[in-house]
Tab-separated table of C-alpha atoms (C1' of nucleotides) and ligand atoms in Angstrom:
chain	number	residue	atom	x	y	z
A	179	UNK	CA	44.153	19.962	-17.995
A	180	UNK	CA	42.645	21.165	-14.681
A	181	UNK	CA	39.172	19.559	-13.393
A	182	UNK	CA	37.295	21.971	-14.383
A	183	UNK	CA	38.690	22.432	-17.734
A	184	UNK	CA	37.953	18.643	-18.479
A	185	UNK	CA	34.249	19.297	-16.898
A	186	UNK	CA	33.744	21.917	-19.632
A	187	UNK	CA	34.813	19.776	-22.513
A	188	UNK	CA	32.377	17.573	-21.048
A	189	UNK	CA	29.630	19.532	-20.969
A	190	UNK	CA	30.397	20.985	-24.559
A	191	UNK	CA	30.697	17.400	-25.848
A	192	UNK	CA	27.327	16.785	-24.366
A	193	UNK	CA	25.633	19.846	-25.749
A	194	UNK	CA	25.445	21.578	-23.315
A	195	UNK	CA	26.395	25.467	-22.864
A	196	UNK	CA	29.517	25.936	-20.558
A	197	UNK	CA	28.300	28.135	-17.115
A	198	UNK	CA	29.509	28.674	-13.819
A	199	UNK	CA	26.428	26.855	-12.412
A	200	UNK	CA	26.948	24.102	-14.077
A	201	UNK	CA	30.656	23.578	-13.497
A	202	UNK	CA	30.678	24.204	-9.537
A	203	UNK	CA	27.282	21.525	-9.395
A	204	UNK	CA	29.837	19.101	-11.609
A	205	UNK	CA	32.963	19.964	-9.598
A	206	UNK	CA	31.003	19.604	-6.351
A	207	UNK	CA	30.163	15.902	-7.557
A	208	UNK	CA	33.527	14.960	-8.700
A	209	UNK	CA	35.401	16.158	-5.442
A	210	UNK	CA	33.171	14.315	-3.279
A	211	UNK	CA	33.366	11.454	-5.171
A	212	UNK	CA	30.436	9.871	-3.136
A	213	UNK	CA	26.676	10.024	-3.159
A	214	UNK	CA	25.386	13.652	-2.512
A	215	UNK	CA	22.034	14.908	-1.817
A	216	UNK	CA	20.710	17.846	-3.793
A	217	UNK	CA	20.516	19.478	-1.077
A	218	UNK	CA	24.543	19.190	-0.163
A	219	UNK	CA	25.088	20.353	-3.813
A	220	UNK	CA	23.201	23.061	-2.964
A	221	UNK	CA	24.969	24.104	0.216
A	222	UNK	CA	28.513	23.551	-1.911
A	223	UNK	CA	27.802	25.663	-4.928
A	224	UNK	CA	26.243	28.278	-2.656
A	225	UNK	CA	29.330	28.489	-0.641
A	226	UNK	CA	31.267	29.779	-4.073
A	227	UNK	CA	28.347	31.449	-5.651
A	228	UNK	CA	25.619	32.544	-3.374
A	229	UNK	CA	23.459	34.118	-5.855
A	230	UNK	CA	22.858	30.902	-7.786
A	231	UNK	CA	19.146	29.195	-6.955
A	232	UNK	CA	18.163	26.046	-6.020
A	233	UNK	CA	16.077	25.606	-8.813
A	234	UNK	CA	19.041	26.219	-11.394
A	235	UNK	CA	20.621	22.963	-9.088
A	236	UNK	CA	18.059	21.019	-9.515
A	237	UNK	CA	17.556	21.462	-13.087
A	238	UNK	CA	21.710	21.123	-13.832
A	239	UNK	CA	21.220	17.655	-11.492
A	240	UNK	CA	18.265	16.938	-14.180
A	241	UNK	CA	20.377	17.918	-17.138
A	242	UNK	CA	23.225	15.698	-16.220
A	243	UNK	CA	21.377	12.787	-15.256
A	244	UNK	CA	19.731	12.590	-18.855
A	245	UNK	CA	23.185	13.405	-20.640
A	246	UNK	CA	24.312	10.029	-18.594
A	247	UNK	CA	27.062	12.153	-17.021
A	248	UNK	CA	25.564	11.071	-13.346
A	249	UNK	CA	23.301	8.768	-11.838
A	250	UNK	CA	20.406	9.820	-9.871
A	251	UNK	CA	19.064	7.390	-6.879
A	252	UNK	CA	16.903	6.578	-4.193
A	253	UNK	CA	18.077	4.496	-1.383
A	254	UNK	CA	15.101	3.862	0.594
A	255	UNK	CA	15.737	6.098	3.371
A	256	UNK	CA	16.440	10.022	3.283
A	257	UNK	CA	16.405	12.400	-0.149
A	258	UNK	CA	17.632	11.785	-3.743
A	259	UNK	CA	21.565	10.923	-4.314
A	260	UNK	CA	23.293	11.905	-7.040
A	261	UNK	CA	26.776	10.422	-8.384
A	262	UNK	CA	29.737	11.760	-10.449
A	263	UNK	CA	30.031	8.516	-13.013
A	264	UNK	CA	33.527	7.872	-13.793
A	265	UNK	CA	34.044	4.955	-11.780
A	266	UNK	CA	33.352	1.869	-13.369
A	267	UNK	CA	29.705	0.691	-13.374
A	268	UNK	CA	28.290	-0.386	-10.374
A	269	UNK	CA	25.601	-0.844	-8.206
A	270	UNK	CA	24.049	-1.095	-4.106
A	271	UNK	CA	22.988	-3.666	-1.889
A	272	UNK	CA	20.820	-1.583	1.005
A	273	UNK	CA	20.029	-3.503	4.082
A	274	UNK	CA	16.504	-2.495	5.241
A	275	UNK	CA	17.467	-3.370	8.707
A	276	UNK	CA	20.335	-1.764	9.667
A	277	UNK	CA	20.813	0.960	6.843
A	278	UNK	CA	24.323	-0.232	5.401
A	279	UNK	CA	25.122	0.130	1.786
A	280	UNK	CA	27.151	-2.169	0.143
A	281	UNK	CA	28.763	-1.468	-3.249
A	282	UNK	CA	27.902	-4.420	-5.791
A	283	UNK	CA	29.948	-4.983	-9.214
A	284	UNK	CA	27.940	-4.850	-12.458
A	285	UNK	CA	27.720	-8.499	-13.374
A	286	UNK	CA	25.244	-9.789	-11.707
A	287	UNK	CA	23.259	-7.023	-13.324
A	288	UNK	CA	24.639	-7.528	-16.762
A	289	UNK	CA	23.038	-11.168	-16.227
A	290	UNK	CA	20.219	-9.658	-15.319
A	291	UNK	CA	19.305	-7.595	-17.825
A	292	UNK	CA	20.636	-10.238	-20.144
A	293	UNK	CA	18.015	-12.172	-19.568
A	294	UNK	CA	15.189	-9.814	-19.642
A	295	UNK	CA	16.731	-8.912	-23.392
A	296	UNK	CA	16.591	-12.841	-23.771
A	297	UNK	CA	12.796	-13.692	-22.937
A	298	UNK	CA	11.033	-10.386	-23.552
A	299	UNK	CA	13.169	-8.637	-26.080
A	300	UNK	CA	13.609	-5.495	-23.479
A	301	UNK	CA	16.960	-3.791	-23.608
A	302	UNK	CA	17.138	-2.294	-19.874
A	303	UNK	CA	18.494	0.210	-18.570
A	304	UNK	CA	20.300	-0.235	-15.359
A	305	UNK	CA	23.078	2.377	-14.606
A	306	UNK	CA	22.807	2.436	-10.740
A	307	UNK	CA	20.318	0.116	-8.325
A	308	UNK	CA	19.844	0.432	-5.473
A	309	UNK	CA	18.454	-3.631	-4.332
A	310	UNK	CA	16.630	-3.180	-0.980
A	311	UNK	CA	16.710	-6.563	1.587
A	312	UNK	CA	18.430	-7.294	4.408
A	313	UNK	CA	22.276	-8.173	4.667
A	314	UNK	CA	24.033	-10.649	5.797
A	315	UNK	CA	24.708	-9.558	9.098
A	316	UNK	CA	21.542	-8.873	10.136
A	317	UNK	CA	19.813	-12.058	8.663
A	318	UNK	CA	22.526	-14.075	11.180
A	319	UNK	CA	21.444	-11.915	14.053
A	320	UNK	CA	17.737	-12.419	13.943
A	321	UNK	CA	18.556	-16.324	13.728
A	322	UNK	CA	20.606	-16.119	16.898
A	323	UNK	CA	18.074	-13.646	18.591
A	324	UNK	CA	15.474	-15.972	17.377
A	325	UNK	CA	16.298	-19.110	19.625
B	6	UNK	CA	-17.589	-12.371	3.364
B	7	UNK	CA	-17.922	-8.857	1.693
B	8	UNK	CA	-15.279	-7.111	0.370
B	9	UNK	CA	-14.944	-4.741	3.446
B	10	UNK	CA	-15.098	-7.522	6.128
B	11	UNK	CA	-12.300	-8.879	4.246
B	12	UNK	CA	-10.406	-5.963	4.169
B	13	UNK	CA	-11.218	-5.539	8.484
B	14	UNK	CA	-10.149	-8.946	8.531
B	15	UNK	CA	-6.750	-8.286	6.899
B	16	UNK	CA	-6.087	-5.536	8.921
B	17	UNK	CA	-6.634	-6.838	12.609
B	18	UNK	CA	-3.910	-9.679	11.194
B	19	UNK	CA	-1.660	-7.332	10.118
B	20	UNK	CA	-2.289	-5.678	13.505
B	21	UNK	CA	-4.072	-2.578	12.820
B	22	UNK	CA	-6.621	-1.423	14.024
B	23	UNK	CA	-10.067	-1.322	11.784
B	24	UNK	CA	-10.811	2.395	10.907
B	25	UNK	CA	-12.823	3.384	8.485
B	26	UNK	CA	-9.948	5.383	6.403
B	27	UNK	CA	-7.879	2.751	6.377
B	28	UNK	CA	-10.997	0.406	4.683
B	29	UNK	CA	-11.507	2.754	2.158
B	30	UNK	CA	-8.510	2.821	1.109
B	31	UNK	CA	-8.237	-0.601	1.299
B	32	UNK	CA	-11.391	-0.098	-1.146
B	33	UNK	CA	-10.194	1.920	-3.212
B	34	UNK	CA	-7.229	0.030	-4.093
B	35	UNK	CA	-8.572	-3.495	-4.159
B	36	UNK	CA	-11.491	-2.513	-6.501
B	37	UNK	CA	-9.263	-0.492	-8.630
B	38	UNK	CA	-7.378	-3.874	-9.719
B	39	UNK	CA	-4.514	-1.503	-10.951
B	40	UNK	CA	-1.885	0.899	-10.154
B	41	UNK	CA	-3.197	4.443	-8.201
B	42	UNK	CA	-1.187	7.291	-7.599
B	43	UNK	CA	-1.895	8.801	-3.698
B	44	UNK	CA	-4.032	11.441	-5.418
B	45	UNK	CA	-5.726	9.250	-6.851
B	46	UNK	CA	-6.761	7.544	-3.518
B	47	UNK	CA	-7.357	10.521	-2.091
B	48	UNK	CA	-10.000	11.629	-4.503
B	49	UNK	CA	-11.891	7.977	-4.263
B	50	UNK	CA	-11.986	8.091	-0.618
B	51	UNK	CA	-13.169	11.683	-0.228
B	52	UNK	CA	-15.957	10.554	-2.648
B	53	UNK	CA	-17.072	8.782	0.157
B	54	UNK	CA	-15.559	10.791	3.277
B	55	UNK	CA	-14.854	14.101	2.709
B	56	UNK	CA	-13.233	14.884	5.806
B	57	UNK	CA	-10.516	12.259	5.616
B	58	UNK	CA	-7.243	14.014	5.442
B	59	UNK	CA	-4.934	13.873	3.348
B	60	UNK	CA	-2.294	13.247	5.854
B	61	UNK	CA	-4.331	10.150	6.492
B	62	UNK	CA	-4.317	9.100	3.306
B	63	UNK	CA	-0.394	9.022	2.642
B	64	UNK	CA	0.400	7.208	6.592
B	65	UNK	CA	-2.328	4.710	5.958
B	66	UNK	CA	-0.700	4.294	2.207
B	67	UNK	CA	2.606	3.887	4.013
B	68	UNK	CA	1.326	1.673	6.767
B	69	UNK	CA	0.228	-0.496	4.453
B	70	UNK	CA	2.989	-1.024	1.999
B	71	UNK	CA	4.897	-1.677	5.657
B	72	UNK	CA	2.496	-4.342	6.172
B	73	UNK	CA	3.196	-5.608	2.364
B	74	UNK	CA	-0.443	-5.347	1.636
B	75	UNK	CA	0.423	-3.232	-1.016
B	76	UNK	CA	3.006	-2.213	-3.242
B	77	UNK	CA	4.421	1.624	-3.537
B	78	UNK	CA	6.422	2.165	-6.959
B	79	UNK	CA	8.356	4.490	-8.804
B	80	UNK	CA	7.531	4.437	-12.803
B	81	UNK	CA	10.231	6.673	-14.498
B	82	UNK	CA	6.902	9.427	-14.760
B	83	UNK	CA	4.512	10.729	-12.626
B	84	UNK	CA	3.697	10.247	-8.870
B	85	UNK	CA	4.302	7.138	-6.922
B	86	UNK	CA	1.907	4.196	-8.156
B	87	UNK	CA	-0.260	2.326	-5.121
B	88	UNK	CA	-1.450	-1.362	-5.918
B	89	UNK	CA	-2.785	-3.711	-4.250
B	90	UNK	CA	-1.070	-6.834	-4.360
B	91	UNK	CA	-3.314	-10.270	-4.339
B	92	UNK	CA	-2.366	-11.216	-7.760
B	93	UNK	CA	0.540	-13.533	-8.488
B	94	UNK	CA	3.792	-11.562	-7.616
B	95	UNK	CA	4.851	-9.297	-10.494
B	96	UNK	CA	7.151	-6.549	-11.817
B	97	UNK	CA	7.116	-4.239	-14.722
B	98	UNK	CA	8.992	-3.028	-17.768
B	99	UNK	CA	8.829	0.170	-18.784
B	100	UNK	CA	10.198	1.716	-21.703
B	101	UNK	CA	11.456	5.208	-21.283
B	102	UNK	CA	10.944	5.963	-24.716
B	103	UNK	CA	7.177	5.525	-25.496
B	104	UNK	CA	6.199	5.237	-22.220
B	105	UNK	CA	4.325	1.607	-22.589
B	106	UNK	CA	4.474	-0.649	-19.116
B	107	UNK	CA	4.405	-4.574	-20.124
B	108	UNK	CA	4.071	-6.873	-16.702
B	109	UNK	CA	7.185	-9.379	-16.019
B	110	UNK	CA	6.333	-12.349	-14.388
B	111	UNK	CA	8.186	-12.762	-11.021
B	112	UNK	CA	10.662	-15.984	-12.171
B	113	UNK	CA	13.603	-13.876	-13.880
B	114	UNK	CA	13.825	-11.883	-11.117
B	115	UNK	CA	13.528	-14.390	-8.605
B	116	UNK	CA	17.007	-15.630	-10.455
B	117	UNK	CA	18.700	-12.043	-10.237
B	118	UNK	CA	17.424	-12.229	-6.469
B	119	UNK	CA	19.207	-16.214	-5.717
B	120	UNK	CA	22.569	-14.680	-7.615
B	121	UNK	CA	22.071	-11.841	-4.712
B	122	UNK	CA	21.798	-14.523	-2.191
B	123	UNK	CA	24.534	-16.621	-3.239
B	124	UNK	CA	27.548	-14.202	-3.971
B	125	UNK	CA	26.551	-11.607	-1.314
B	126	UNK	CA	24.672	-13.422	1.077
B	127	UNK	CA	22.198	-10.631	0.657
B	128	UNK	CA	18.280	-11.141	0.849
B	129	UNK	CA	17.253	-8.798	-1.670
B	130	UNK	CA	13.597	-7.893	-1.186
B	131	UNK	CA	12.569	-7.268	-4.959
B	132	UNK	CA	8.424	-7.173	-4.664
B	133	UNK	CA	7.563	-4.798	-7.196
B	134	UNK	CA	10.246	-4.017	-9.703
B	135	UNK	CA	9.709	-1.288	-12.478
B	136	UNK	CA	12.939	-1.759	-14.803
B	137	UNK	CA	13.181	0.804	-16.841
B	138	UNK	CA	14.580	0.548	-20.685
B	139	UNK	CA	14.034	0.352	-24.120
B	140	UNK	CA	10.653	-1.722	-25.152
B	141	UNK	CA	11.101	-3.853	-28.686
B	142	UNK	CA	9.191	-1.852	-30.591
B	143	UNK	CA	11.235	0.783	-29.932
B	144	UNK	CA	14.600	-0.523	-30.800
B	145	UNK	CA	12.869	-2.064	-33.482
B	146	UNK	CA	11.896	1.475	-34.730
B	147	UNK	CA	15.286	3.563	-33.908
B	148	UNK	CA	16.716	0.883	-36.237
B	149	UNK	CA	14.383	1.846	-39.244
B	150	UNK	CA	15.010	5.355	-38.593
B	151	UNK	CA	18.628	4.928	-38.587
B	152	UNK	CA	19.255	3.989	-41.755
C	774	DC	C1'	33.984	43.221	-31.950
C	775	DC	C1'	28.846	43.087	-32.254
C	776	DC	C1'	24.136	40.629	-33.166
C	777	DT	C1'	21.178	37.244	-32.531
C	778	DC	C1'	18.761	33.805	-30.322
C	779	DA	C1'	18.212	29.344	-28.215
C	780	DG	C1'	19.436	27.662	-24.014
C	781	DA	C1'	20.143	28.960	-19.000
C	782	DT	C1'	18.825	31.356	-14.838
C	783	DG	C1'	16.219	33.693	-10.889
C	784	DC	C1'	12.106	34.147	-8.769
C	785	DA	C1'	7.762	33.016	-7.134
C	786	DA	C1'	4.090	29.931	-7.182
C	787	DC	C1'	2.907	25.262	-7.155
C	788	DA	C1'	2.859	20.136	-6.296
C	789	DA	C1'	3.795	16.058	-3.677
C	790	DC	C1'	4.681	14.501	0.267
C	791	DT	C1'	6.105	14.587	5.628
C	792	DT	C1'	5.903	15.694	10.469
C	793	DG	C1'	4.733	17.670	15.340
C	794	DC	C1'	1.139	18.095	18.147
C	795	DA	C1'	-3.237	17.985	20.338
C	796	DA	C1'	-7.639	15.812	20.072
C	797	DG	C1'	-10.315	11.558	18.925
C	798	DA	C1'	-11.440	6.659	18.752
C	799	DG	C1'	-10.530	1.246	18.602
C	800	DC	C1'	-10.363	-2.467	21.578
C	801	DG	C1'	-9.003	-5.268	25.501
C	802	DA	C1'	-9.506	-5.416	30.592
C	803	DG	C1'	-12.478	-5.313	34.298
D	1399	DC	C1'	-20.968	-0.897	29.756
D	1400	DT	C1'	-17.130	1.840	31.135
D	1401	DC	C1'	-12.243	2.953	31.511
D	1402	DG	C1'	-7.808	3.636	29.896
D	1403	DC	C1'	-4.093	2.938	27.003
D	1404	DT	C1'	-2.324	3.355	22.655
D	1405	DC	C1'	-2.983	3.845	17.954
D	1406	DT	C1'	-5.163	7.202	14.570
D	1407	DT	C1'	-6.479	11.301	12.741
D	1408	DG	C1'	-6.930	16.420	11.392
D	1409	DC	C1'	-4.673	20.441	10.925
D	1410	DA	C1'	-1.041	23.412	9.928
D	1411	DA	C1'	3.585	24.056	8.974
D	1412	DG	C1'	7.689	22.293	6.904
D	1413	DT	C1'	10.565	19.880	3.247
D	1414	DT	C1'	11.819	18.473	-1.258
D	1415	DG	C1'	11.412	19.042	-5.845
D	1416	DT	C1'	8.964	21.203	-10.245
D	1417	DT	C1'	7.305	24.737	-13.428
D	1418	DG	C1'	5.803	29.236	-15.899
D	1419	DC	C1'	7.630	33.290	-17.191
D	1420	DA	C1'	10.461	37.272	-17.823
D	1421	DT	C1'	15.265	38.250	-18.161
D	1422	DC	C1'	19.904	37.156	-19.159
D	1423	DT	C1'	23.955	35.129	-21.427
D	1424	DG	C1'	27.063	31.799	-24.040
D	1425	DA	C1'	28.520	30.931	-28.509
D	1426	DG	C1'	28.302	30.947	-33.491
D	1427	DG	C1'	27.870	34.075	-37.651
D	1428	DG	C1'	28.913	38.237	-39.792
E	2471	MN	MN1	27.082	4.540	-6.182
E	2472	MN	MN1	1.968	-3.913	-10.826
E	2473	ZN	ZN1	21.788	-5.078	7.890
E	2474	ZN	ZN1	8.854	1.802	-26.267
DNA sequence: CCCTCAGATGCAACAACTTGCAAGAGCGAG
DNA sequence: CTCGCTCTTGCAAGTTGTTGCATCTGAGGG
């Protein structure tokens, strides 16, 4: 099965009505297989289908982020990224300092929200966080510029 | 000490200097005792200064938040929430199905932010959390429905 | 095939910020 | 008190994202 023929059984299993909008703005995300900007999604689609508008973009980035089919995110700096979600669940460490992003495995999260679920009954949602603070690097260079 | 020599007094240590936008919305915010969006402020301070810009009113709101006077937060809806932050440190749940905000007290997540420090090395900078999920009631209620 | 109609789209207006620039105003030095 | 430097501010234009509405189209039923 080509990409986009498993990106329109996706969309059909999620309810959605197969279009040519929607499948470039899904195959855009699953080629890059990285954090886009709406605006990058944008430029991508337009390059195969010119006539299609930025509002249909961001209303198919919408529409996928509630069916779950990608995350949506802000990193503290720049616009709105959006992820294909097929990898396994994870998560970012940003450094406030320098700007790197680290990727961060899901179980410190699970434990997490394990324990909110434990003391206040809350079942959270946590597909994709982005944890602002400053990394390891830069907390041993302040030290040394300190003295 | 009023209120407003306080909030001079705040600023000159956090190493502004003491204007008369930047007190009101200082004001605003500190007599509010709760979370404002920027509109909000706006409309409070041009209650009392109608020719403060609006400009003005978002850098001094991000000036501030900078200076960790105050805390700038995205709830799931709406426009960015503004609070100013002399109570206790705090975070919020808020359930993406009814809408409800409950307040979290700052321990579990000072836990998630130690199990940060200790696998990554990372000093996550978690001041204002809004963790979006599913409140009790909620699940409680989906479960009724369901059967 | 053709109808129907709810969901999808384009377009333009709107809303929520953000930024470049020139003018204004704290505040420390003298 | 005055001067000067630097931080602040107002204004207008720009960016990013949202929404109302008329039109269009995918997909199921006949
Ligand atoms: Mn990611
Ligand atoms: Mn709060
Ligand atoms: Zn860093
Ligand atoms: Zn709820």
């Amino acid at each position: 099965m080509t990409s986009r023929e498993e990106s329109a059984e996706t969309l059909r299993r999620a309810g959605h009505r197969v279009t040519s909008a929607k499948l470039l703005v899904m195959e855009a995300l699953r080629h890059a297989g990285d954090h886009l900007s709406a605006t990058s999604v944008i430029y991508q689609v337009r390059r195969d289908a010119p006539h299609v508008s930025e509002s249909t973009v961001y209303r198919t980035l919408g529409a996928l982020r509630d069916s779950r089919l990608i995350s949506e995110t802000t990193f503290g700096h720049g616009e709105v990224a959006y992820e294909w979600l097929e990898k396994r669940p994870h998560h970012h460490l940003v450094c406030s300092q320098c700007g790197v992003v680290y990727e961060l495995s899901d179980e410190v999260v699970i434990g997490f929200a394990k324990q909110l679920s434990d003391t206040h009954g809350f079942d959270a949602d946590l597909q994709h966080l982005a944890v602002p603070g400053i990394c390891l690097d830069c907390s041993r260079g302040s030290e040394v510029a300190g003295k």
